[in-house]
Amino acid sequence: MQKNISRLFVQPPPTGGFFESGEKVCKKDLNDQKLDTFYNRNIEGYQRENQMSSYSDSIRDEITGHFIAALEKGDIPWHRPWNGVNTLPHNWTTGKQYRGMFNPIFLMMVENARGFGDSRWGGKGQILKAGGRILRDEFSKPSKILAPILKPTGEVGPNGKPKLECRGWRVVKVWNAAQCEGVPVIEEVEPVDPSVGFEKAAALSAASGADIKHGGNVACYRPIEDNISLPKPGAFKSVSHYWSTHLHELGHWTGHQSRLSRKGITAGALGKTRETYAFEELVAEMSSAMLCHTLGIDAPELMEGHEAYINNWIRTLKSDPKALQRAGSQAQKAMDYLLKNVK
């Protein structure tokens, strides 16, 4: 038995009784069995804490990797031109928004990637207690976030409550409301008729024949299903923002193999590179910006959003000076395709 085993303890060894100090092993009247029990218990605790720390570190690194990959692809998960009802990820049993580190942004990324039309999340116990149930096929697909391990410092804060300090992080598994059944129906947004005052845009969309579904909290074009998903018009900051997003997704829609057949759409998830993704996003955003001007949707704050988005891709595509010219040409074709059937 080593004498200076105190270095391995998670907590400093107690003084007196069992240990006189961190350097003295034990009093003579303690038998080896008691010492071994205490030693093993502390070593196991030390190992468990190290394992938990390594696990939480691996989850943190995994979240960071997803975040970097999304930014490299051009996804900006916190940028949404619609309001909705509490669109930030929040616990649907407590109503509190998730905070700290990567948690809110990471859960928004999961919502976008999996097409969840809901920003409500919860742990298994919370969901069951509230009368919900995780769907069988979704039980093995939780999202992992990090929660702080808080312990009292022994001091009292100005509010009279004990001060807490973060001693580490623990991994928490949560599921989206879309992965459950028995969840209360989400609050509906106020109905808005987007065609009022935007008749030209509404006529263009109708003439396209695109399959457009409204609802949820995600705006995207899905090439495999060949359809567009949009939040309801009343969820957007303004009707102008609704049409800007609507036209952006229609821009993607024109790239289907049965229409203009752009590589950024036809390549599929496995064949799509960072460059083709960036190029396709630039085409869709440029076509949306040009269509907004053409159709008279010219709110100043809307155009600032387009310019910021396009400037970001200009920086990304500087390595290929001709890329912007090609994107502009493809955006023009997309706009012409959408305008050709408008009477």
CSV table of C-alpha atoms in Angstrom, one decimal:
chain,number,residue,atom,x,y,z
A,1,MET,CA,0.0,0.0,0.0
A,2,GLN,CA,1.4,3.4,-1.0
A,3,LYS,CA,1.8,5.9,1.8
A,4,ASN,CA,1.1,9.2,-0.1
A,5,ILE,CA,-2.2,8.1,-1.7
A,6,SER,CA,-3.8,11.5,-0.9
A,7,ARG,CA,-2.7,12.7,-4.3
A,8,LEU,CA,-5.2,10.4,-5.9
A,9,PHE,CA,-8.2,11.4,-3.9
A,10,VAL,CA,-11.0,13.4,-5.5
A,11,GLN,CA,-11.6,15.2,-2.2
A,12,PRO,CA,-8.8,15.9,0.4
A,13,PRO,CA,-8.7,13.0,3.0
A,14,PRO,CA,-10.4,13.8,6.3
A,15,THR,CA,-8.4,14.8,9.3
A,16,GLY,CA,-8.4,12.9,12.5
A,17,GLY,CA,-10.3,9.6,13.1
A,18,PHE,CA,-9.5,7.9,9.8
A,19,PHE,CA,-6.6,10.1,8.6
A,20,GLU,CA,-4.4,12.4,10.6
A,21,SER,CA,-3.1,14.2,7.5
A,22,GLY,CA,-2.6,13.7,3.8
A,23,GLU,CA,0.8,12.3,4.4
A,24,LYS,CA,0.2,9.8,7.2
A,25,VAL,CA,-1.6,6.7,6.0
A,26,CYS,CA,-3.7,5.7,9.0
A,27,LYS,CA,-3.8,5.2,12.8
A,28,LYS,CA,-2.5,1.9,14.1
A,29,ASP,CA,-5.9,0.8,15.3
A,30,LEU,CA,-7.4,0.8,11.8
A,31,ASN,CA,-7.2,-2.6,10.0
A,32,ASP,CA,-6.1,-3.0,6.4
A,33,GLN,CA,-9.7,-3.9,5.3
A,34,LYS,CA,-11.1,-0.5,6.3
A,35,LEU,CA,-8.2,1.3,4.6
A,36,ASP,CA,-8.6,-0.7,1.4
A,37,THR,CA,-12.3,0.0,1.4
A,38,PHE,CA,-11.7,3.8,1.7
A,39,TYR,CA,-8.9,3.7,-0.8
A,40,ASN,CA,-10.9,1.8,-3.4
A,41,ARG,CA,-14.0,4.0,-2.9
A,42,ASN,CA,-12.0,7.1,-3.6
A,43,ILE,CA,-10.1,5.7,-6.5
A,44,GLU,CA,-13.4,4.6,-8.1
A,45,GLY,CA,-14.8,8.1,-7.6
A,46,TYR,CA,-11.6,9.6,-9.1
A,47,GLN,CA,-11.9,7.4,-12.1
A,48,ARG,CA,-15.6,8.1,-12.5
A,49,GLU,CA,-15.1,11.8,-12.4
A,50,ASN,CA,-12.3,11.6,-15.0
A,51,GLN,CA,-14.4,9.4,-17.2
A,52,MET,CA,-17.3,11.9,-17.0
A,53,SER,CA,-14.9,14.8,-17.7
A,54,SER,CA,-13.6,13.0,-20.8
A,55,TYR,CA,-17.1,12.1,-21.9
A,56,SER,CA,-18.3,15.7,-21.6
A,57,ASP,CA,-15.2,16.9,-23.4
A,58,SER,CA,-15.9,14.5,-26.2
A,59,ILE,CA,-19.5,15.8,-26.5
A,60,ARG,CA,-18.2,19.4,-26.4
A,61,ASP,CA,-15.8,18.6,-29.2
A,62,GLU,CA,-18.5,16.8,-31.2
A,63,ILE,CA,-20.8,19.9,-30.9
A,64,THR,CA,-18.0,22.2,-31.9
A,65,GLY,CA,-17.3,20.0,-34.9
A,66,HIS,CA,-21.0,20.2,-36.0
A,67,PHE,CA,-20.9,24.0,-35.5
A,68,ILE,CA,-17.8,24.6,-37.5
A,69,ALA,CA,-19.1,22.3,-40.3
A,70,ALA,CA,-22.3,24.2,-40.5
A,71,LEU,CA,-20.6,27.6,-40.6
A,72,GLU,CA,-18.2,26.3,-43.3
A,73,LYS,CA,-21.3,25.2,-45.3
A,74,GLY,CA,-22.9,28.6,-44.9
A,75,ASP,CA,-25.6,27.6,-42.4
A,76,ILE,CA,-26.3,30.3,-39.9
A,77,PRO,CA,-28.7,28.5,-37.6
A,78,TRP,CA,-29.5,31.5,-35.4
A,79,HIS,CA,-30.5,33.7,-38.4
A,80,ARG,CA,-34.3,33.4,-38.9
A,81,PRO,CA,-36.4,36.1,-40.5
A,82,TRP,CA,-39.5,34.9,-38.7
A,83,ASN,CA,-40.7,35.3,-35.1
A,84,GLY,CA,-43.0,32.5,-34.3
A,85,VAL,CA,-43.8,31.6,-30.7
A,86,ASN,CA,-40.6,31.2,-28.7
A,87,THR,CA,-38.5,30.0,-31.6
A,88,LEU,CA,-35.4,29.6,-29.4
A,89,PRO,CA,-34.9,26.1,-28.1
A,90,HIS,CA,-36.7,25.8,-24.7
A,91,ASN,CA,-37.8,23.1,-22.3
A,92,TRP,CA,-41.5,22.5,-23.1
A,93,THR,CA,-42.2,21.3,-19.5
A,94,THR,CA,-40.7,24.4,-17.8
A,95,GLY,CA,-40.9,27.0,-20.6
A,96,LYS,CA,-37.3,28.0,-19.8
A,97,GLN,CA,-34.9,28.6,-22.7
A,98,TYR,CA,-31.7,26.6,-22.9
A,99,ARG,CA,-28.7,28.6,-22.1
A,100,GLY,CA,-24.9,28.5,-21.9
A,101,MET,CA,-22.1,27.3,-24.1
A,102,PHE,CA,-23.3,25.8,-27.3
A,103,ASN,CA,-26.7,24.5,-26.2
A,104,PRO,CA,-29.1,26.9,-27.9
A,105,ILE,CA,-27.3,27.2,-31.2
A,106,PHE,CA,-26.6,23.4,-31.3
A,107,LEU,CA,-30.3,22.6,-30.7
A,108,MET,CA,-31.2,25.1,-33.4
A,109,MET,CA,-28.8,23.3,-35.8
A,110,VAL,CA,-30.5,19.9,-35.0
A,111,GLU,CA,-33.9,21.4,-35.6
A,112,ASN,CA,-32.8,22.6,-39.0
A,113,ALA,CA,-30.9,19.5,-40.0
A,114,ARG,CA,-33.8,17.1,-39.0
A,115,GLY,CA,-36.6,19.4,-40.2
A,116,PHE,CA,-38.2,19.7,-36.7
A,117,GLY,CA,-41.0,22.2,-36.9
A,118,ASP,CA,-40.8,22.7,-33.1
A,119,SER,CA,-38.4,24.4,-30.7
A,120,ARG,CA,-39.6,22.5,-27.6
A,121,TRP,CA,-37.2,20.0,-25.9
A,122,GLY,CA,-37.2,17.9,-22.8
A,123,GLY,CA,-35.4,15.1,-20.9
A,124,LYS,CA,-36.9,11.6,-20.7
A,125,GLY,CA,-38.1,12.0,-17.2
A,126,GLN,CA,-39.7,15.4,-17.9
A,127,ILE,CA,-41.5,14.1,-21.0
A,128,LEU,CA,-42.9,11.1,-19.1
A,129,LYS,CA,-44.0,13.2,-16.1
A,130,ALA,CA,-45.8,15.6,-18.4
A,131,GLY,CA,-47.8,12.8,-20.0
A,132,GLY,CA,-45.7,12.5,-23.2
A,133,ARG,CA,-43.9,9.6,-24.7
A,134,ILE,CA,-40.8,9.4,-26.9
A,135,LEU,CA,-41.6,7.6,-30.1
A,136,ARG,CA,-40.0,4.2,-30.4
A,137,ASP,CA,-38.0,5.0,-33.5
A,138,GLU,CA,-36.7,8.2,-31.9
A,139,PHE,CA,-35.7,6.9,-28.5
A,140,SER,CA,-32.2,6.1,-29.8
A,141,LYS,CA,-31.8,9.5,-31.4
A,142,PRO,CA,-31.5,12.0,-28.5
A,143,SER,CA,-29.5,15.2,-28.7
A,144,LYS,CA,-26.8,15.6,-26.1
A,145,ILE,CA,-26.2,19.0,-24.4
A,146,LEU,CA,-24.0,20.0,-21.5
A,147,ALA,CA,-25.2,21.2,-18.2
A,148,PRO,CA,-23.0,22.7,-15.4
A,149,ILE,CA,-22.3,20.8,-12.2
A,150,LEU,CA,-22.9,23.5,-9.6
A,151,LYS,CA,-21.7,23.2,-6.0
A,152,PRO,CA,-22.0,25.7,-3.1
A,153,THR,CA,-18.9,27.7,-2.2
A,154,GLY,CA,-19.9,28.2,1.4
A,155,GLU,CA,-20.5,31.9,0.8
A,156,VAL,CA,-23.8,33.8,0.6
A,157,GLY,CA,-24.5,36.2,-2.3
A,158,PRO,CA,-26.1,39.7,-2.2
A,159,ASN,CA,-29.5,38.1,-2.7
A,160,GLY,CA,-29.2,36.0,0.4
A,161,LYS,CA,-28.8,32.7,-1.6
A,162,PRO,CA,-25.8,30.5,-1.4
A,163,LYS,CA,-23.1,31.2,-4.0
A,164,LEU,CA,-22.5,28.4,-6.5
A,165,GLU,CA,-19.5,27.6,-8.6
A,166,CYS,CA,-19.2,25.4,-11.7
A,167,ARG,CA,-17.1,22.3,-10.9
A,168,GLY,CA,-17.5,20.6,-14.3
A,169,TRP,CA,-20.0,19.5,-16.9
A,170,ARG,CA,-22.4,16.6,-17.3
A,171,VAL,CA,-24.0,15.3,-20.4
A,172,VAL,CA,-27.8,15.6,-20.7
A,173,LYS,CA,-29.9,13.8,-23.3
A,174,VAL,CA,-32.9,15.7,-24.6
A,175,TRP,CA,-35.6,15.0,-27.3
A,176,ASN,CA,-37.5,17.4,-29.5
A,177,ALA,CA,-41.3,17.6,-29.2
A,178,ALA,CA,-41.5,16.3,-32.8
A,179,GLN,CA,-39.9,13.1,-31.5
A,180,CYS,CA,-42.7,12.5,-29.0
A,181,GLU,CA,-46.4,11.9,-28.8
A,182,GLY,CA,-48.8,13.3,-26.2
A,183,VAL,CA,-47.2,16.7,-26.5
A,184,PRO,CA,-49.5,19.7,-26.3
A,185,VAL,CA,-50.2,21.4,-29.7
A,186,ILE,CA,-47.9,24.4,-30.3
A,187,GLU,CA,-49.5,27.8,-30.1
A,188,GLU,CA,-50.7,29.0,-33.5
A,189,VAL,CA,-49.5,32.2,-35.0
A,190,GLU,CA,-52.0,34.9,-36.1
A,191,PRO,CA,-53.2,34.1,-39.7
A,192,VAL,CA,-51.8,36.5,-42.4
A,193,ASP,CA,-52.7,36.6,-46.0
A,194,PRO,CA,-49.3,37.1,-47.7
A,195,SER,CA,-50.8,38.0,-51.1
A,196,VAL,CA,-52.3,41.3,-49.9
A,197,GLY,CA,-50.0,44.0,-51.3
A,198,PHE,CA,-47.8,41.4,-52.8
A,199,GLU,CA,-50.0,40.2,-55.6
A,200,LYS,CA,-47.1,39.9,-58.2
A,201,ALA,CA,-45.1,37.6,-55.8
A,202,ALA,CA,-48.1,35.5,-55.1
A,203,ALA,CA,-48.8,35.1,-58.8
A,204,LEU,CA,-45.2,34.1,-59.5
A,205,SER,CA,-45.4,31.4,-56.8
A,206,ALA,CA,-48.7,30.1,-58.0
A,207,ALA,CA,-47.5,30.0,-61.6
A,208,SER,CA,-44.4,28.0,-60.6
A,209,GLY,CA,-46.5,25.0,-59.6
A,210,ALA,CA,-44.1,24.3,-56.7
A,211,ASP,CA,-45.3,22.1,-53.9
A,212,ILE,CA,-45.1,24.4,-50.9
A,213,LYS,CA,-46.1,23.4,-47.4
A,214,HIS,CA,-46.6,25.9,-44.5
A,215,GLY,CA,-46.1,25.1,-40.9
A,216,GLY,CA,-43.4,24.4,-38.3
A,217,ASN,CA,-40.2,26.4,-37.8
A,218,VAL,CA,-38.0,25.5,-40.7
A,219,ALA,CA,-37.6,27.0,-44.2
A,220,CYS,CA,-36.0,24.7,-46.7
A,221,TYR,CA,-36.2,23.0,-50.1
A,222,ARG,CA,-36.0,19.2,-50.1
A,223,PRO,CA,-34.7,17.9,-53.5
A,224,ILE,CA,-35.7,14.3,-52.9
A,225,GLU,CA,-39.4,15.1,-52.1
A,226,ASP,CA,-39.1,18.1,-54.5
A,227,ASN,CA,-41.1,20.4,-52.1
A,228,ILE,CA,-40.6,23.5,-50.1
A,229,SER,CA,-41.3,23.9,-46.3
A,230,LEU,CA,-41.9,27.4,-44.9
A,231,PRO,CA,-43.2,28.7,-41.5
A,232,LYS,CA,-46.6,30.2,-41.7
A,233,PRO,CA,-46.6,33.8,-43.1
A,234,GLY,CA,-47.7,35.2,-39.7
A,235,ALA,CA,-44.6,33.9,-38.0
A,236,PHE,CA,-42.3,36.2,-40.0
A,237,LYS,CA,-41.1,39.6,-38.9
A,238,SER,CA,-42.9,41.1,-41.9
A,239,VAL,CA,-44.6,39.9,-45.1
A,240,SER,CA,-41.6,41.2,-47.0
A,241,HIS,CA,-39.4,38.8,-45.0
A,242,TYR,CA,-41.8,36.0,-45.8
A,243,TRP,CA,-41.5,36.7,-49.5
A,244,SER,CA,-37.7,37.1,-49.4
A,245,THR,CA,-37.4,33.6,-47.8
A,246,HIS,CA,-40.1,32.2,-50.1
A,247,LEU,CA,-38.3,33.4,-53.2
A,248,HIS,CA,-35.0,32.1,-51.9
A,249,GLU,CA,-36.4,28.6,-51.6
A,250,LEU,CA,-38.0,28.9,-55.0
A,251,GLY,CA,-34.5,29.7,-56.3
A,252,HIS,CA,-33.3,26.3,-54.9
A,253,TRP,CA,-36.4,24.7,-56.4
A,254,THR,CA,-35.4,25.7,-59.9
A,255,GLY,CA,-32.2,23.7,-59.6
A,256,HIS,CA,-34.0,20.3,-59.6
A,257,GLN,CA,-32.9,17.9,-62.4
A,258,SER,CA,-36.3,18.3,-64.1
A,259,ARG,CA,-35.8,22.1,-64.4
A,260,LEU,CA,-32.4,23.8,-64.6
A,261,SER,CA,-30.4,20.9,-63.1
A,262,ARG,CA,-27.8,22.7,-61.0
A,263,LYS,CA,-25.1,20.6,-59.4
A,264,GLY,CA,-25.7,22.1,-56.0
A,265,ILE,CA,-29.2,20.5,-56.0
A,266,THR,CA,-28.7,17.3,-58.1
A,267,ALA,CA,-25.5,16.2,-56.4
A,268,GLY,CA,-27.3,14.9,-53.3
A,269,ALA,CA,-25.9,14.9,-49.8
A,270,LEU,CA,-23.1,12.5,-50.5
A,271,GLY,CA,-21.9,14.2,-53.6
A,272,LYS,CA,-22.2,17.8,-52.4
A,273,THR,CA,-19.0,19.5,-51.4
A,274,ARG,CA,-18.5,22.7,-49.4
A,275,GLU,CA,-17.9,24.6,-52.6
A,276,THR,CA,-21.0,23.4,-54.4
A,277,TYR,CA,-23.1,24.1,-51.3
A,278,ALA,CA,-21.7,27.6,-51.1
A,279,PHE,CA,-22.3,28.2,-54.8
A,280,GLU,CA,-25.9,27.0,-54.7
A,281,GLU,CA,-26.7,29.2,-51.7
A,282,LEU,CA,-25.2,32.2,-53.5
A,283,VAL,CA,-27.3,31.5,-56.6
A,284,ALA,CA,-30.5,31.2,-54.5
A,285,GLU,CA,-29.8,34.4,-52.5
A,286,MET,CA,-28.9,36.4,-55.6
A,287,SER,CA,-32.0,35.2,-57.5
A,288,SER,CA,-34.1,36.1,-54.4
A,289,ALA,CA,-32.6,39.6,-54.2
A,290,MET,CA,-33.1,40.3,-57.9
A,291,LEU,CA,-36.7,39.0,-57.8
A,292,CYS,CA,-37.4,41.2,-54.7
A,293,HIS,CA,-36.4,44.2,-56.8
A,294,THR,CA,-38.3,43.0,-59.8
A,295,LEU,CA,-41.5,42.4,-57.8
A,296,GLY,CA,-41.3,45.6,-55.8
A,297,ILE,CA,-40.3,44.0,-52.5
A,298,ASP,CA,-37.7,46.6,-51.6
A,299,ALA,CA,-37.8,47.2,-47.8
A,300,PRO,CA,-34.4,48.7,-46.9
A,301,GLU,CA,-33.8,46.3,-44.0
A,302,LEU,CA,-34.5,43.3,-46.3
A,303,MET,CA,-31.9,44.4,-48.9
A,304,GLU,CA,-29.3,44.8,-46.1
A,305,GLY,CA,-29.9,41.2,-45.2
A,306,HIS,CA,-29.3,40.1,-48.8
A,307,GLU,CA,-26.2,42.2,-49.1
A,308,ALA,CA,-24.7,40.8,-45.9
A,309,TYR,CA,-25.4,37.2,-47.0
A,310,ILE,CA,-23.9,37.8,-50.5
A,311,ASN,CA,-20.8,39.6,-49.1
A,312,ASN,CA,-20.2,36.6,-46.9
A,313,TRP,CA,-20.1,34.3,-49.9
A,314,ILE,CA,-18.0,36.8,-51.9
A,315,ARG,CA,-15.3,36.4,-49.2
A,316,THR,CA,-15.6,32.6,-49.3
A,317,LEU,CA,-15.4,32.5,-53.1
A,318,LYS,CA,-12.4,34.9,-53.5
A,319,SER,CA,-10.2,31.9,-54.4
A,320,ASP,CA,-12.2,31.6,-57.6
A,321,PRO,CA,-12.8,35.0,-59.1
A,322,LYS,CA,-15.1,33.6,-61.8
A,323,ALA,CA,-17.4,31.9,-59.3
A,324,LEU,CA,-19.4,35.1,-58.6
A,325,GLN,CA,-19.9,35.7,-62.3
A,326,ARG,CA,-21.1,32.1,-62.8
A,327,ALA,CA,-23.4,32.4,-59.8
A,328,GLY,CA,-24.9,35.6,-61.2
A,329,SER,CA,-25.5,33.9,-64.5
A,330,GLN,CA,-27.3,31.0,-62.8
A,331,ALA,CA,-29.3,33.3,-60.6
A,332,GLN,CA,-30.5,35.1,-63.7
A,333,LYS,CA,-31.6,31.8,-65.3
A,334,ALA,CA,-33.4,30.9,-62.1
A,335,MET,CA,-35.2,34.3,-62.1
A,336,ASP,CA,-36.1,34.0,-65.8
A,337,TYR,CA,-37.4,30.4,-65.2
A,338,LEU,CA,-39.8,31.7,-62.4
A,339,LEU,CA,-40.9,34.7,-64.4
A,340,LYS,CA,-41.6,33.0,-67.6
A,341,ASN,CA,-45.1,31.7,-66.7
A,342,VAL,CA,-46.3,34.8,-64.9
A,343,LYS,CA,-49.0,36.6,-66.9
